[in-house]
CSV table of C-alpha atoms in Angstrom, one decimal:
chain,number,residue,atom,x,y,z
A,551,MET,CA,-19.4,2.5,-55.4
A,552,ILE,CA,-20.0,6.2,-56.2
A,553,ASN,CA,-18.3,8.9,-54.1
A,554,ARG,CA,-20.3,12.0,-54.6
A,555,THR,CA,-17.7,14.3,-53.2
A,556,PHE,CA,-15.1,13.2,-55.7
A,557,ILE,CA,-17.5,13.2,-58.6
A,558,LYS,CA,-18.5,16.8,-57.7
A,559,LYS,CA,-14.8,17.8,-57.7
A,560,ALA,CA,-14.4,16.1,-61.1
A,561,GLU,CA,-17.4,18.0,-62.5
A,562,GLU,CA,-16.0,21.3,-61.2
A,563,LEU,CA,-12.9,20.6,-63.3
A,564,LYS,CA,-14.8,19.9,-66.4
A,565,PRO,CA,-13.1,21.8,-69.2
A,566,VAL,CA,-14.5,24.2,-71.7
A,567,LEU,CA,-13.7,22.8,-75.2
A,568,PHE,CA,-11.8,25.0,-77.7
A,569,THR,CA,-13.5,25.1,-81.1
A,570,GLU,CA,-11.6,25.4,-84.3
A,571,THR,CA,-13.7,26.0,-87.5
A,572,ARG,CA,-12.5,24.8,-90.8
A,573,ILE,CA,-14.4,25.6,-94.1
A,574,LEU,CA,-13.9,23.9,-97.4
A,575,ASP,CA,-15.7,25.1,-100.6
A,576,GLY,CA,-17.5,22.4,-102.5
A,577,ASP,CA,-16.4,21.9,-106.1
A,578,SER,CA,-18.5,22.9,-109.1
A,579,ARG,CA,-19.4,19.3,-110.1
A,580,LEU,CA,-23.0,18.2,-110.3
A,581,LEU,CA,-23.4,14.9,-108.6
A,582,GLN,CA,-25.9,12.2,-109.5
A,583,THR,CA,-26.5,8.6,-108.5
A,584,GLY,CA,-23.3,6.7,-108.0
A,585,ASP,CA,-21.0,9.8,-108.0
A,586,GLU,CA,-18.5,10.4,-105.3
A,587,ALA,CA,-16.5,13.4,-103.9
A,588,VAL,CA,-13.5,13.3,-101.5
A,589,TYR,CA,-12.5,16.2,-99.4
A,590,ASP,CA,-9.2,16.7,-97.5
A,591,PHE,CA,-9.2,18.9,-94.4
A,592,GLY,CA,-5.4,19.0,-94.3
A,593,ASN,CA,-4.8,17.8,-90.8
A,594,HIS,CA,-6.4,15.4,-88.4
A,595,TYR,CA,-9.4,16.8,-86.6
A,596,THR,CA,-12.0,15.6,-84.0
A,597,GLY,CA,-15.4,17.3,-84.2
A,598,TYR,CA,-18.7,17.9,-86.0
A,599,LEU,CA,-19.3,18.2,-89.8
A,600,GLU,CA,-21.9,20.2,-91.7
A,601,ILE,CA,-22.5,19.8,-95.4
A,602,ASP,CA,-24.4,22.3,-97.5
A,603,PHE,CA,-26.3,20.7,-100.4
A,604,ALA,CA,-28.2,22.4,-103.3
A,605,PRO,CA,-30.2,20.9,-106.0
A,606,GLU,CA,-29.8,21.4,-109.8
A,607,GLY,CA,-32.3,20.4,-112.4
A,608,ARG,CA,-36.1,20.4,-113.0
A,609,HIS,CA,-37.4,19.5,-109.5
A,610,GLN,CA,-36.6,17.3,-106.6
A,611,ASP,CA,-39.2,14.5,-106.9
A,612,ALA,CA,-37.3,12.1,-104.6
A,613,PRO,CA,-35.1,12.4,-101.5
A,614,LEU,CA,-31.4,12.8,-101.7
A,615,PHE,CA,-29.9,9.5,-100.4
A,616,PHE,CA,-26.2,9.6,-99.6
A,617,SER,CA,-23.4,8.2,-97.5
A,618,LEU,CA,-20.5,9.6,-95.6
A,619,GLN,CA,-17.2,7.8,-95.0
A,620,PHE,CA,-14.6,9.4,-92.7
A,621,ALA,CA,-10.9,8.4,-92.8
A,622,GLU,CA,-7.7,9.3,-90.9
A,623,ILE,CA,-5.6,8.3,-93.9
A,624,ARG,CA,-6.7,8.3,-97.6
A,625,GLU,CA,-6.2,4.6,-98.0
A,626,GLU,CA,-8.8,4.0,-95.4
A,627,LEU,CA,-11.4,5.3,-98.0
A,628,GLU,CA,-10.7,2.1,-100.0
A,629,ASN,CA,-11.8,-0.3,-97.3
A,630,ASP,CA,-15.1,-2.1,-97.6
A,631,ALA,CA,-16.8,-1.8,-94.2
A,632,ASP,CA,-19.3,-4.5,-95.1
A,633,ALA,CA,-16.4,-7.0,-95.7
A,634,TYR,CA,-14.8,-6.4,-92.3
A,635,ASN,CA,-14.9,-9.5,-89.9
A,636,GLY,CA,-12.7,-8.7,-86.9
A,637,TRP,CA,-13.0,-8.9,-83.1
A,638,ILE,CA,-13.5,-5.2,-82.8
A,639,SER,CA,-17.1,-4.2,-83.5
A,640,ARG,CA,-17.9,-3.0,-87.0
A,641,SER,CA,-20.1,-0.3,-85.4
A,642,TRP,CA,-16.9,1.7,-84.8
A,643,VAL,CA,-16.4,2.2,-88.6
A,644,GLN,CA,-17.1,5.8,-89.3
A,645,GLN,CA,-19.6,5.3,-92.0
A,646,GLU,CA,-23.1,6.8,-92.2
A,647,GLN,CA,-26.2,7.0,-94.5
A,648,PHE,CA,-28.6,9.9,-94.7
A,649,HIS,CA,-31.8,11.0,-96.5
A,650,ILE,CA,-32.7,14.6,-97.1
A,651,ASP,CA,-36.2,15.1,-98.2
A,652,VAL,CA,-36.1,18.8,-99.2
A,653,LEU,CA,-33.2,20.7,-100.8
A,654,PRO,CA,-31.3,23.1,-100.4
A,655,ALA,CA,-30.4,21.9,-96.9
A,656,VAL,CA,-27.5,21.6,-94.5
A,657,CYS,CA,-26.8,18.1,-93.1
A,658,ARG,CA,-25.5,18.2,-89.5
A,659,PRO,CA,-24.8,14.7,-88.3
A,660,GLU,CA,-25.1,14.6,-84.5
A,661,ARG,CA,-22.1,12.2,-84.0
A,662,ARG,CA,-18.6,13.3,-83.4
A,663,TYR,CA,-16.0,12.1,-85.9
A,664,ALA,CA,-12.1,11.8,-85.9
A,665,PHE,CA,-10.8,12.2,-89.5
A,666,ARG,CA,-8.8,14.2,-92.1
A,667,TYR,CA,-10.7,12.9,-95.2
A,668,VAL,CA,-14.4,12.6,-95.9
A,669,LYS,CA,-16.0,10.8,-98.9
A,670,ILE,CA,-19.5,11.7,-99.9
A,671,ARG,CA,-21.2,9.1,-102.1
A,672,ILE,CA,-24.5,9.8,-103.7
A,673,ILE,CA,-26.5,6.6,-103.4
A,674,SER,CA,-29.6,7.9,-105.2
A,675,THR,CA,-31.3,11.1,-106.4
A,676,SER,CA,-33.7,10.9,-109.4
A,677,SER,CA,-33.4,11.5,-113.1
A,678,ASN,CA,-34.9,14.9,-112.6
A,679,TYR,CA,-32.2,16.5,-110.5
A,680,SER,CA,-28.5,16.5,-109.4
A,681,VAL,CA,-26.9,18.0,-106.3
A,682,ARG,CA,-24.1,20.3,-105.8
A,683,ILE,CA,-22.0,20.5,-102.5
A,684,ARG,CA,-21.7,24.2,-101.8
A,685,GLN,CA,-19.6,24.0,-98.6
A,686,LEU,CA,-18.3,21.8,-95.8
A,687,LYS,CA,-17.8,23.2,-92.3
A,688,LEU,CA,-16.0,21.4,-89.6
A,689,ASN,CA,-16.2,22.5,-85.9
A,690,ALA,CA,-13.2,20.7,-84.3
A,691,VAL,CA,-13.1,20.4,-80.6
A,692,SER,CA,-10.5,19.8,-78.0
A,693,SER,CA,-9.6,20.8,-74.4
A,694,ALA,CA,-6.0,21.3,-75.4
A,695,ASP,CA,-4.9,25.0,-75.7
A,696,ASP,CA,-2.3,25.1,-78.5
A,697,ARG,CA,-1.2,28.5,-77.2
A,698,ALA,CA,0.1,26.7,-74.1
A,699,LEU,CA,2.1,24.1,-76.0
A,700,LYS,CA,5.7,24.2,-74.8
A,701,GLN,CA,8.3,24.6,-77.4
A,702,ILE,CA,11.4,22.5,-77.1
A,703,GLU,CA,14.6,22.6,-79.1
A,704,MET,CA,15.2,19.4,-81.1
A,705,LYS,CA,16.5,18.0,-84.4
A,706,GLU,CA,14.3,18.5,-87.4
A,707,ALA,CA,13.6,14.8,-87.8
A,708,ASP,CA,12.5,14.7,-84.1
A,709,ARG,CA,10.4,17.8,-84.5
A,710,ARG,CA,8.4,16.2,-87.3
A,711,LEU,CA,7.6,13.3,-85.0
A,712,ASP,CA,6.9,15.6,-82.2
A,713,ILE,CA,4.3,17.5,-84.2
A,714,VAL,CA,2.4,14.3,-85.0
A,715,SER,CA,2.7,13.2,-81.3
A,716,CYS,CA,1.3,16.4,-79.9
A,717,ARG,CA,-1.4,16.4,-82.4
A,718,THR,CA,-2.4,12.8,-81.2
A,719,LEU,CA,-2.5,14.1,-77.6
A,720,HIS,CA,-4.4,17.2,-78.6
A,721,GLU,CA,-7.2,15.1,-80.3
A,722,CYS,CA,-7.4,12.7,-77.2
A,723,MET,CA,-7.9,15.7,-74.8
A,724,GLN,CA,-11.7,16.1,-74.7
A,725,ASP,CA,-13.9,16.2,-71.6
A,726,VAL,CA,-11.4,13.6,-70.3
A,727,PHE,CA,-8.2,12.1,-71.6
A,728,GLU,CA,-9.7,9.6,-74.1
A,729,ASP,CA,-7.8,6.5,-75.1
A,730,GLY,CA,-8.6,7.5,-78.7
A,731,PRO,CA,-11.1,10.0,-80.3
A,732,LYS,CA,-12.0,7.6,-83.1
A,733,ARG,CA,-12.6,4.2,-81.4
A,734,ASP,CA,-13.5,3.4,-77.8
A,735,ARG,CA,-13.5,7.1,-76.8
A,736,ARG,CA,-13.3,6.3,-73.1
A,737,LEU,CA,-11.1,7.2,-70.0
A,738,TRP,CA,-8.9,4.2,-69.1
A,739,LEU,CA,-6.4,4.2,-66.2
A,740,GLY,CA,-3.4,2.9,-68.2
A,741,ASP,CA,-4.0,5.3,-71.0
A,742,LEU,CA,-4.4,8.3,-68.5
A,743,ARG,CA,-1.0,7.6,-67.0
A,744,LEU,CA,0.7,7.8,-70.3
A,745,GLU,CA,-1.3,10.8,-71.5
A,746,ALA,CA,-0.7,12.6,-68.3
A,747,LEU,CA,3.0,12.1,-68.5
A,748,ALA,CA,3.0,13.5,-72.0
A,749,ASP,CA,0.8,16.4,-71.0
A,750,TYR,CA,3.2,17.5,-68.3
A,751,GLU,CA,5.8,18.0,-71.0
A,752,THR,CA,3.5,19.7,-73.6
A,753,TYR,CA,0.2,21.3,-72.8
A,754,GLY,CA,0.5,21.3,-69.0
A,755,ASN,CA,-3.2,20.9,-68.6
A,756,THR,CA,-3.1,19.4,-64.9
A,757,ASP,CA,-6.7,20.3,-64.3
A,758,LEU,CA,-7.7,17.7,-66.8
A,759,VAL,CA,-5.4,15.1,-65.2
A,760,ARG,CA,-6.9,16.0,-61.8
A,761,ARG,CA,-10.5,15.6,-63.2
A,762,CYS,CA,-9.7,12.2,-64.5
A,763,LEU,CA,-8.2,11.0,-61.2
A,764,TYR,CA,-11.3,12.3,-59.4
A,765,LEU,CA,-13.5,10.4,-61.8
A,766,PHE,CA,-11.6,7.2,-61.0
A,767,ALA,CA,-11.7,7.9,-57.2
A,768,GLY,CA,-15.4,8.6,-57.3
A,769,SER,CA,-16.3,5.4,-59.2
A,770,THR,CA,-14.5,2.6,-57.4
A,771,LEU,CA,-15.6,-1.1,-57.5
A,772,GLU,CA,-16.7,-2.9,-54.4
A,773,ASP,CA,-13.1,-4.1,-53.6
A,774,GLY,CA,-12.0,-0.4,-53.8
């Protein structure tokens, strides 16, 4: 059952996402069929990637065919997605393939990714040309305002844990409190309670908590 009043209140509380732009220069290597390049953005981010490709050689007589693999830890890049056989859908694996017909060009995948590392593998070019990655640009998004993050005195070992914990919450704070920005990417009641409790002690974004509660209140089942 949809309660339009509560849904309207939830939409009025929809946050404006903060954007953080990170730019990495591509290396000077020329990449051909079978070559790979791995890039490290230095921290965990949730957002949208742009890759600037340029051709080198005689002429581009065939499309550039390449794959992207995103990873939160470097060891993840060694996993073979085709060999995965688990109860969680393989469609959640952050791995994509693209064709670019005309170079130079900037590839802008529409999908949002959660990652630190990205591996670019050249599946095929042709014998007449290679490609150079000129730049990678990441537009990371979150509704968490790092300027509002509360500073608490603690031991150094606890502080290191706290940094990772706050970063995890930061990445989950999107249009709603997501249960995770990489897989599922949905609002769940149990996750909301834990994230709200953590938010009260860190970012203090109570409007996002209210928005999520209104979404639940506006979308009840038949039994209430």
